[in-house]
Amino acid sequence: MFCFGGGKIIVTWEILNIIGTLAFVISGALVAIEEKYDILGVYVLGFITAFGGGLIRNLLIDIPIRTIWEQDFLFGIAFLVITVVLIIPSKWILQWQKWIVFFDAIGLGAFAIQGANFAVSIKAPFIAIVIASTMTGAGGGMLRDVFAGRKPMIFHSDIYALWAALAGMAIGLNIVNGPYMTFFLLMLIVICRMLSVYYAWNLPQGIKWNDQQSMNNKRDA
Amino acid sequence: MFCFGGGKIIVTWEILNIIGTLAFVISGALVAIEEKYDILGVYVLGFITAFGGGLIRNLLIDIPIRTIWEQDFLFGIAFLVITVVLIIPSKWILQWQKWIVFFDAIGLGAFAIQGANFAVSIKAPFIAIVIASTMTGAGGGMLRDVFAGRKPMIFHSDIYALWAALAGMAIGLNIVNGPYMTFFLLMLIVICRMLSVYYAWNLPQGIKWNDQQSMNNKRDA
Amino acid sequence: MFCFGGGKIIVTWEILNIIGTLAFVISGALVAIEEKYDILGVYVLGFITAFGGGLIRNLLIDIPIRTIWEQDFLFGIAFLVITVVLIIPSKWILQWQKWIVFFDAIGLGAFAIQGANFAVSIKAPFIAIVIASTMTGAGGGMLRDVFAGRKPMIFHSDIYALWAALAGMAIGLNIVNGPYMTFFLLMLIVICRMLSVYYAWNLPQGIKWNDQQSMNNKRDA
């Protein structure tokens, strides 16, 4: 799907894509387990998180959905990974949590860049590029949370989708182009994401309705 | 996308479409603020409400999604509007609430009519026309509520989607056609919507399970 | 959409498809009533459950959405069925509940087989076939629950989607092919589904976090 010039880069990109997908699979499976879903639910939510992200991406940027089903190999690995998550002691998962966050950051970056590059290729306006990168990077996680009956995590805690949005801006403003700078951007996203987890950065909330009562009053009136 | 004959009408229609989209943006941003989402969440939910409505419309009526991304100008204004919503004192928003409801009614009508007209153009059956107008008119609000972790408002309070459905019926039964009657229909939707807000009209609920206990008993049995 | 050779089989298949759709309509309407949605909400959720399942199927397997709107006749019946559900005494619905579950099982099976067959026809890999059958069979119910503000039932209780998944496996492994075996598979799904309701079978949950506290502790730390 991507042609960045050098064959080496393409291969690397494929690998990053796989790493990201698998991280999304794991995050979906873990959320399902936390919600006490049954075994099938764990598989389904794992797949929804990973391939739902791709589905939203394909939908938003008009790629036929069948390209998702053709990722032969990836479905197999995803299945295996979920099985492993179900089998291994939960203690191990706790120990690996940092790695999961790391892989997930790679997925965030890889998907965001894909979304932004496509939006550029169809000459979408700047803000559309930013939205495309945000939704393709963070869309899988949004679906995961909705299907787990949660408010999407990306809306209220941690700085997650912002890095995808900033990546979109960098590409949209043509600050980043070509295979090497794109790769550098990916690394930057991963680093920023890891820092925001490590230091528990949060974005400020919207306006505080310290006069919310008056709003409710008005409604009752 | 619409060709109603006179150039004047096309321009007017474009403007109504913009007004509606911006009202959806504001309603999404306000819901996000109420849910204590962070700043990025406010932007994302604002965009989802506005362009998610269009996304559902395009999906349901097989228009390529890329037409959404090409609304150059609209994304820019939407971004500005959300920024304004975040900055201005909440007191002002309360004072403007009636205007927001009014603009939102325009969006409801404009989107509903678009959906119905398209369904007619592909010779969809009557009920499909009604559904298309309902879902395109009220789809953005449904997405907004789902991503805010709420039960969609259109399902349980106020009369909202019904006006979109009735518009679809009027178009489906060919009571309304041509640019001038369509415009009149739009005004009618807006008026009905405003009245239903002003007088707090509600539709009756479904069957009351006054024998719900027996249902639960049966389940336990 | 399906060409199984004999004209008789095609007709039968159409009928099964209709039965399934109507069962989905009823299940959506009943959930809406349970959630105290208003009358319009009952119609909308009924339609979402029935045609949303078809929508997800069409999306996932790249069939144009307009094929849904062309189901002329089905929309009319669905509308009637919801009206009947709203009108008749709730006592009757309780008495018919077993039939609803039975019809729903037919829908599950018919949709799952459609999804799997399509995935085979585009030479999707094995696991994609299984996912396609699962999501097309159980997708409508997932949408229903999300729009009712519930955690999707298929994730946590009863054995439902598993039968769709197993049907996908049987087709993906080429154990089942041709019209007669496909029909037999459908009957098998229906029987298994009915048994799992009758005996209240449940799948085991994911890993029990008996050390969940330690997870939370770690998060707080």
PDB file of C-alpha atoms in Angstrom, chain B residues 2-220:
ATOM      1  CA  PHE B   2     -27.732  18.962  -5.155  1.00  0.00           C
ATOM      2  CA  CYS B   3     -29.054  20.534  -8.298  1.00  0.00           C
ATOM      3  CA  PHE B   4     -32.374  22.128  -7.637  1.00  0.00           C
ATOM      4  CA  GLY B   5     -32.539  24.191 -10.789  1.00  0.00           C
ATOM      5  CA  GLY B   6     -31.882  27.792  -9.841  1.00  0.00           C
ATOM      6  CA  GLY B   7     -28.373  28.899  -8.932  1.00  0.00           C
ATOM      7  CA  LYS B   8     -29.751  30.924  -6.054  1.00  0.00           C
ATOM      8  CA  ILE B   9     -31.319  27.875  -4.485  1.00  0.00           C
ATOM      9  CA  ILE B  10     -28.075  25.919  -4.739  1.00  0.00           C
ATOM     10  CA  VAL B  11     -26.207  28.643  -2.925  1.00  0.00           C
ATOM     11  CA  THR B  12     -28.897  28.862  -0.250  1.00  0.00           C
ATOM     12  CA  TRP B  13     -28.804  25.117   0.197  1.00  0.00           C
ATOM     13  CA  GLU B  14     -25.041  25.150   0.631  1.00  0.00           C
ATOM     14  CA  ILE B  15     -25.416  27.771   3.324  1.00  0.00           C
ATOM     15  CA  LEU B  16     -28.072  25.761   5.154  1.00  0.00           C
ATOM     16  CA  ASN B  17     -25.818  22.730   4.993  1.00  0.00           C
ATOM     17  CA  ILE B  18     -23.000  24.743   6.561  1.00  0.00           C
ATOM     18  CA  ILE B  19     -25.259  26.142   9.274  1.00  0.00           C
ATOM     19  CA  GLY B  20     -26.448  22.643  10.119  1.00  0.00           C
ATOM     20  CA  THR B  21     -22.946  21.200  10.210  1.00  0.00           C
ATOM     21  CA  LEU B  22     -21.772  23.954  12.536  1.00  0.00           C
ATOM     22  CA  ALA B  23     -24.720  23.384  14.862  1.00  0.00           C
ATOM     23  CA  PHE B  24     -23.809  19.697  15.003  1.00  0.00           C
ATOM     24  CA  VAL B  25     -20.208  20.667  15.768  1.00  0.00           C
ATOM     25  CA  ILE B  26     -21.358  22.814  18.678  1.00  0.00           C
ATOM     26  CA  SER B  27     -23.698  20.169  20.078  1.00  0.00           C
ATOM     27  CA  GLY B  28     -20.888  17.596  19.976  1.00  0.00           C
ATOM     28  CA  ALA B  29     -18.449  19.939  21.688  1.00  0.00           C
ATOM     29  CA  LEU B  30     -20.958  20.800  24.402  1.00  0.00           C
ATOM     30  CA  VAL B  31     -21.725  17.157  25.143  1.00  0.00           C
ATOM     31  CA  ALA B  32     -17.982  16.453  25.378  1.00  0.00           C
ATOM     32  CA  ILE B  33     -17.577  19.306  27.840  1.00  0.00           C
ATOM     33  CA  GLU B  34     -20.485  18.003  29.920  1.00  0.00           C
ATOM     34  CA  GLU B  35     -18.817  14.573  30.007  1.00  0.00           C
ATOM     35  CA  LYS B  36     -15.590  16.220  31.220  1.00  0.00           C
ATOM     36  CA  TYR B  37     -13.642  15.129  28.151  1.00  0.00           C
ATOM     37  CA  ASP B  38     -10.276  16.782  27.610  1.00  0.00           C
ATOM     38  CA  ILE B  39      -9.686  19.509  25.010  1.00  0.00           C
ATOM     39  CA  LEU B  40      -8.790  17.055  22.257  1.00  0.00           C
ATOM     40  CA  GLY B  41     -11.875  15.035  23.147  1.00  0.00           C
ATOM     41  CA  VAL B  42     -13.986  18.161  22.673  1.00  0.00           C
ATOM     42  CA  TYR B  43     -12.555  18.687  19.197  1.00  0.00           C
ATOM     43  CA  VAL B  44     -12.882  15.025  18.219  1.00  0.00           C
ATOM     44  CA  LEU B  45     -16.474  14.667  19.452  1.00  0.00           C
ATOM     45  CA  GLY B  46     -17.385  17.938  17.750  1.00  0.00           C
ATOM     46  CA  PHE B  47     -16.001  16.662  14.450  1.00  0.00           C
ATOM     47  CA  ILE B  48     -17.561  13.205  14.921  1.00  0.00           C
ATOM     48  CA  THR B  49     -20.995  14.725  15.476  1.00  0.00           C
ATOM     49  CA  ALA B  50     -20.795  16.960  12.441  1.00  0.00           C
ATOM     50  CA  PHE B  51     -18.967  14.828   9.935  1.00  0.00           C
ATOM     51  CA  GLY B  52     -20.074  11.492  11.411  1.00  0.00           C
ATOM     52  CA  GLY B  53     -23.574  12.482  10.391  1.00  0.00           C
ATOM     53  CA  GLY B  54     -22.287  13.018   6.867  1.00  0.00           C
ATOM     54  CA  LEU B  55     -20.281   9.804   7.087  1.00  0.00           C
ATOM     55  CA  ILE B  56     -23.371   7.749   7.961  1.00  0.00           C
ATOM     56  CA  ARG B  57     -25.261   9.512   5.171  1.00  0.00           C
ATOM     57  CA  ASN B  58     -22.537   8.745   2.619  1.00  0.00           C
ATOM     58  CA  LEU B  59     -22.249   5.163   3.834  1.00  0.00           C
ATOM     59  CA  LEU B  60     -25.982   4.529   3.740  1.00  0.00           C
ATOM     60  CA  ILE B  61     -26.380   5.983   0.288  1.00  0.00           C
ATOM     61  CA  ASP B  62     -23.110   4.816  -1.280  1.00  0.00           C
ATOM     62  CA  ILE B  63     -21.477   8.219  -1.836  1.00  0.00           C
ATOM     63  CA  PRO B  64     -17.680   7.940  -1.697  1.00  0.00           C
ATOM     64  CA  ILE B  65     -16.408   9.047   1.683  1.00  0.00           C
ATOM     65  CA  ARG B  66     -13.816  11.311   0.126  1.00  0.00           C
ATOM     66  CA  THR B  67     -16.488  13.898  -0.646  1.00  0.00           C
ATOM     67  CA  ILE B  68     -16.482  14.569   3.099  1.00  0.00           C
ATOM     68  CA  TRP B  69     -12.775  15.335   3.183  1.00  0.00           C
ATOM     69  CA  GLU B  70     -13.137  17.734   0.268  1.00  0.00           C
ATOM     70  CA  GLN B  71     -15.319  20.134   2.273  1.00  0.00           C
ATOM     71  CA  ASP B  72     -12.234  22.248   2.630  1.00  0.00           C
ATOM     72  CA  PHE B  73     -13.725  25.336   4.072  1.00  0.00           C
ATOM     73  CA  LEU B  74     -16.165  23.580   6.428  1.00  0.00           C
ATOM     74  CA  PHE B  75     -13.419  21.842   8.385  1.00  0.00           C
ATOM     75  CA  GLY B  76     -11.740  25.184   8.966  1.00  0.00           C
ATOM     76  CA  ILE B  77     -14.897  26.836  10.272  1.00  0.00           C
ATOM     77  CA  ALA B  78     -15.725  23.803  12.415  1.00  0.00           C
ATOM     78  CA  PHE B  79     -12.290  24.013  14.003  1.00  0.00           C
ATOM     79  CA  LEU B  80     -12.752  27.693  14.717  1.00  0.00           C
ATOM     80  CA  VAL B  81     -16.217  27.184  16.146  1.00  0.00           C
ATOM     81  CA  ILE B  82     -15.041  24.520  18.590  1.00  0.00           C
ATOM     82  CA  THR B  83     -12.178  26.766  19.640  1.00  0.00           C
ATOM     83  CA  VAL B  84     -14.668  29.555  20.308  1.00  0.00           C
ATOM     84  CA  VAL B  85     -16.863  27.182  22.321  1.00  0.00           C
ATOM     85  CA  LEU B  86     -13.849  26.251  24.450  1.00  0.00           C
ATOM     86  CA  ILE B  87     -12.796  29.854  25.037  1.00  0.00           C
ATOM     87  CA  ILE B  88     -15.963  31.836  25.654  1.00  0.00           C
ATOM     88  CA  PRO B  89     -17.573  31.993  29.108  1.00  0.00           C
ATOM     89  CA  SER B  90     -20.114  29.232  29.655  1.00  0.00           C
ATOM     90  CA  LYS B  91     -22.678  31.889  30.544  1.00  0.00           C
ATOM     91  CA  TRP B  92     -22.733  33.022  26.939  1.00  0.00           C
ATOM     92  CA  ILE B  93     -23.356  29.497  25.698  1.00  0.00           C
ATOM     93  CA  LEU B  94     -26.362  29.280  27.989  1.00  0.00           C
ATOM     94  CA  GLN B  95     -27.727  32.472  26.540  1.00  0.00           C
ATOM     95  CA  TRP B  96     -27.188  31.214  22.990  1.00  0.00           C
ATOM     96  CA  GLN B  97     -28.725  27.823  23.638  1.00  0.00           C
ATOM     97  CA  LYS B  98     -31.907  28.687  21.763  1.00  0.00           C
ATOM     98  CA  TRP B  99     -29.885  29.643  18.708  1.00  0.00           C
ATOM     99  CA  ILE B 100     -27.960  26.395  18.895  1.00  0.00           C
ATOM    100  CA  VAL B 101     -31.221  24.452  18.962  1.00  0.00           C
ATOM    101  CA  PHE B 102     -32.403  26.510  15.995  1.00  0.00           C
ATOM    102  CA  PHE B 103     -29.266  25.889  13.915  1.00  0.00           C
ATOM    103  CA  ASP B 104     -29.363  22.225  14.874  1.00  0.00           C
ATOM    104  CA  ALA B 105     -32.943  22.060  13.569  1.00  0.00           C
ATOM    105  CA  ILE B 106     -31.703  23.433  10.246  1.00  0.00           C
ATOM    106  CA  GLY B 107     -29.040  20.721  10.134  1.00  0.00           C
ATOM    107  CA  LEU B 108     -31.611  18.058  10.952  1.00  0.00           C
ATOM    108  CA  GLY B 109     -33.840  19.237   8.131  1.00  0.00           C
ATOM    109  CA  ALA B 110     -31.125  19.744   5.540  1.00  0.00           C
ATOM    110  CA  PHE B 111     -29.525  16.347   6.167  1.00  0.00           C
ATOM    111  CA  ALA B 112     -32.878  14.554   6.285  1.00  0.00           C
ATOM    112  CA  ILE B 113     -33.926  16.022   2.945  1.00  0.00           C
ATOM    113  CA  GLN B 114     -30.576  15.108   1.380  1.00  0.00           C
ATOM    114  CA  GLY B 115     -30.958  11.518   2.563  1.00  0.00           C
ATOM    115  CA  ALA B 116     -34.528  11.237   1.327  1.00  0.00           C
ATOM    116  CA  ASN B 117     -33.741  12.778  -2.065  1.00  0.00           C
ATOM    117  CA  PHE B 118     -30.881  10.406  -2.629  1.00  0.00           C
ATOM    118  CA  ALA B 119     -32.981   7.394  -1.666  1.00  0.00           C
ATOM    119  CA  VAL B 120     -35.615   8.576  -4.169  1.00  0.00           C
ATOM    120  CA  SER B 121     -32.972   9.014  -6.854  1.00  0.00           C
ATOM    121  CA  ILE B 122     -31.940   5.349  -6.574  1.00  0.00           C
ATOM    122  CA  LYS B 123     -35.611   4.343  -6.591  1.00  0.00           C
ATOM    123  CA  ALA B 124     -35.519   2.926  -3.073  1.00  0.00           C
ATOM    124  CA  PRO B 125     -38.826   1.687  -1.649  1.00  0.00           C
ATOM    125  CA  PHE B 126     -40.917   4.044   0.472  1.00  0.00           C
ATOM    126  CA  ILE B 127     -39.865   2.805   3.879  1.00  0.00           C
ATOM    127  CA  ALA B 128     -36.219   2.895   2.867  1.00  0.00           C
ATOM    128  CA  ILE B 129     -36.660   6.557   1.972  1.00  0.00           C
ATOM    129  CA  VAL B 130     -38.032   7.239   5.435  1.00  0.00           C
ATOM    130  CA  ILE B 131     -35.170   5.389   7.086  1.00  0.00           C
ATOM    131  CA  ALA B 132     -32.591   7.141   4.927  1.00  0.00           C
ATOM    132  CA  SER B 133     -33.954  10.542   5.891  1.00  0.00           C
ATOM    133  CA  THR B 134     -34.136   9.584   9.572  1.00  0.00           C
ATOM    134  CA  MET B 135     -30.639   8.158   9.754  1.00  0.00           C
ATOM    135  CA  THR B 136     -28.984  10.898   7.753  1.00  0.00           C
ATOM    136  CA  GLY B 137     -30.765  13.588   9.764  1.00  0.00           C
ATOM    137  CA  ALA B 138     -30.213  12.091  13.195  1.00  0.00           C
ATOM    138  CA  GLY B 139     -27.144   9.884  12.610  1.00  0.00           C
ATOM    139  CA  GLY B 140     -24.582  12.412  13.785  1.00  0.00           C
ATOM    140  CA  GLY B 141     -26.384  12.870  17.075  1.00  0.00           C
ATOM    141  CA  MET B 142     -26.565   9.107  17.544  1.00  0.00           C
ATOM    142  CA  LEU B 143     -22.821   8.757  17.048  1.00  0.00           C
ATOM    143  CA  ARG B 144     -22.219  11.700  19.389  1.00  0.00           C
ATOM    144  CA  ASP B 145     -24.182  10.054  22.190  1.00  0.00           C
ATOM    145  CA  VAL B 146     -22.658   6.609  21.704  1.00  0.00           C
ATOM    146  CA  PHE B 147     -19.147   8.053  21.870  1.00  0.00           C
ATOM    147  CA  ALA B 148     -20.139  10.040  24.936  1.00  0.00           C
ATOM    148  CA  GLY B 149     -21.227   6.795  26.632  1.00  0.00           C
ATOM    149  CA  ARG B 150     -24.883   7.841  26.626  1.00  0.00           C
ATOM    150  CA  LYS B 151     -28.061   6.270  25.390  1.00  0.00           C
ATOM    151  CA  PRO B 152     -28.791   8.123  22.152  1.00  0.00           C
ATOM    152  CA  MET B 153     -31.043  11.066  22.959  1.00  0.00           C
ATOM    153  CA  ILE B 154     -33.088  10.574  19.813  1.00  0.00           C
ATOM    154  CA  PHE B 155     -34.405   7.299  21.195  1.00  0.00           C
ATOM    155  CA  HIS B 156     -35.994   8.470  24.394  1.00  0.00           C
ATOM    156  CA  SER B 157     -36.547  12.184  24.799  1.00  0.00           C
ATOM    157  CA  ASP B 158     -37.799  15.110  22.797  1.00  0.00           C
ATOM    158  CA  ILE B 159     -39.273  14.752  19.355  1.00  0.00           C
ATOM    159  CA  TYR B 160     -36.275  14.977  17.079  1.00  0.00           C
ATOM    160  CA  ALA B 161     -35.829  12.167  14.588  1.00  0.00           C
ATOM    161  CA  LEU B 162     -39.581  12.024  13.965  1.00  0.00           C
ATOM    162  CA  TRP B 163     -39.407  15.258  11.963  1.00  0.00           C
ATOM    163  CA  ALA B 164     -36.711  13.750   9.797  1.00  0.00           C
ATOM    164  CA  ALA B 165     -38.890  10.661   9.335  1.00  0.00           C
ATOM    165  CA  LEU B 166     -41.945  12.746   8.390  1.00  0.00           C
ATOM    166  CA  ALA B 167     -39.838  14.714   5.902  1.00  0.00           C
ATOM    167  CA  GLY B 168     -38.829  11.401   4.345  1.00  0.00           C
ATOM    168  CA  MET B 169     -42.497  10.392   4.130  1.00  0.00           C
ATOM    169  CA  ALA B 170     -43.454  13.675   2.446  1.00  0.00           C
ATOM    170  CA  ILE B 171     -40.707  13.210  -0.137  1.00  0.00           C
ATOM    171  CA  GLY B 172     -41.318   9.476  -0.505  1.00  0.00           C
ATOM    172  CA  LEU B 173     -45.039  10.001  -1.169  1.00  0.00           C
ATOM    173  CA  ASN B 174     -44.045  12.659  -3.721  1.00  0.00           C
ATOM    174  CA  ILE B 175     -46.056  15.271  -1.807  1.00  0.00           C
ATOM    175  CA  VAL B 176     -42.923  17.392  -1.889  1.00  0.00           C
ATOM    176  CA  ASN B 177     -40.758  17.859  -4.962  1.00  0.00           C
ATOM    177  CA  GLY B 178     -38.980  20.680  -6.765  1.00  0.00           C
ATOM    178  CA  PRO B 179     -36.771  23.330  -5.161  1.00  0.00           C
ATOM    179  CA  TYR B 180     -39.439  25.600  -3.697  1.00  0.00           C
ATOM    180  CA  MET B 181     -41.513  22.930  -1.994  1.00  0.00           C
ATOM    181  CA  THR B 182     -38.347  21.321  -0.682  1.00  0.00           C
ATOM    182  CA  PHE B 183     -37.365  24.614   0.818  1.00  0.00           C
ATOM    183  CA  PHE B 184     -40.797  24.969   2.350  1.00  0.00           C
ATOM    184  CA  LEU B 185     -40.468  21.446   3.796  1.00  0.00           C
ATOM    185  CA  LEU B 186     -37.187  22.455   5.386  1.00  0.00           C
ATOM    186  CA  MET B 187     -38.811  25.444   7.037  1.00  0.00           C
ATOM    187  CA  LEU B 188     -41.627  23.220   8.265  1.00  0.00           C
ATOM    188  CA  ILE B 189     -39.172  20.778   9.856  1.00  0.00           C
ATOM    189  CA  VAL B 190     -37.381  23.625  11.598  1.00  0.00           C
ATOM    190  CA  ILE B 191     -40.642  25.064  12.923  1.00  0.00           C
ATOM    191  CA  CYS B 192     -41.902  21.673  14.144  1.00  0.00           C
ATOM    192  CA  ARG B 193     -38.595  20.962  15.821  1.00  0.00           C
ATOM    193  CA  MET B 194     -38.589  24.330  17.555  1.00  0.00           C
ATOM    194  CA  LEU B 195     -42.165  23.854  18.731  1.00  0.00           C
ATOM    195  CA  SER B 196     -41.389  20.404  20.101  1.00  0.00           C
ATOM    196  CA  VAL B 197     -38.462  21.848  22.069  1.00  0.00           C
ATOM    197  CA  TYR B 198     -40.445  24.861  23.260  1.00  0.00           C
ATOM    198  CA  TYR B 199     -43.402  22.836  24.490  1.00  0.00           C
ATOM    199  CA  ALA B 200     -41.215  19.876  25.546  1.00  0.00           C
ATOM    200  CA  TRP B 201     -43.236  17.433  23.454  1.00  0.00           C
ATOM    201  CA  ASN B 202     -42.433  13.783  23.965  1.00  0.00           C
ATOM    202  CA  LEU B 203     -43.483  10.670  22.127  1.00  0.00           C
ATOM    203  CA  PRO B 204     -45.175   7.967  24.195  1.00  0.00           C
ATOM    204  CA  GLN B 205     -42.950   5.121  25.277  1.00  0.00           C
ATOM    205  CA  GLY B 206     -43.327   1.582  24.049  1.00  0.00           C
ATOM    206  CA  ILE B 207     -45.454  -0.967  25.916  1.00  0.00           C
ATOM    207  CA  LYS B 208     -45.237  -0.565  29.662  1.00  0.00           C
ATOM    208  CA  TRP B 209     -44.161  -3.877  31.092  1.00  0.00           C
ATOM    209  CA  ASN B 210     -46.385  -3.662  34.133  1.00  0.00           C
ATOM    210  CA  ASP B 211     -45.882  -7.412  34.133  1.00  0.00           C
ATOM    211  CA  GLN B 212     -42.124  -7.139  33.788  1.00  0.00           C
ATOM    212  CA  GLN B 213     -41.664  -9.105  36.972  1.00  0.00           C
ATOM    213  CA  SER B 214     -43.295 -12.058  35.317  1.00  0.00           C
ATOM    214  CA  MET B 215     -40.796 -11.662  32.482  1.00  0.00           C
ATOM    215  CA  ASN B 216     -37.880 -11.739  34.873  1.00  0.00           C
ATOM    216  CA  ASN B 217     -39.461 -14.622  36.719  1.00  0.00           C
ATOM    217  CA  LYS B 218     -39.710 -16.516  33.500  1.00  0.00           C
ATOM    218  CA  ARG B 219     -36.088 -15.836  32.776  1.00  0.00           C
ATOM    219  CA  ASP B 220     -35.034 -17.116  36.135  1.00  0.00           C
TER     220      ASP B 220
END
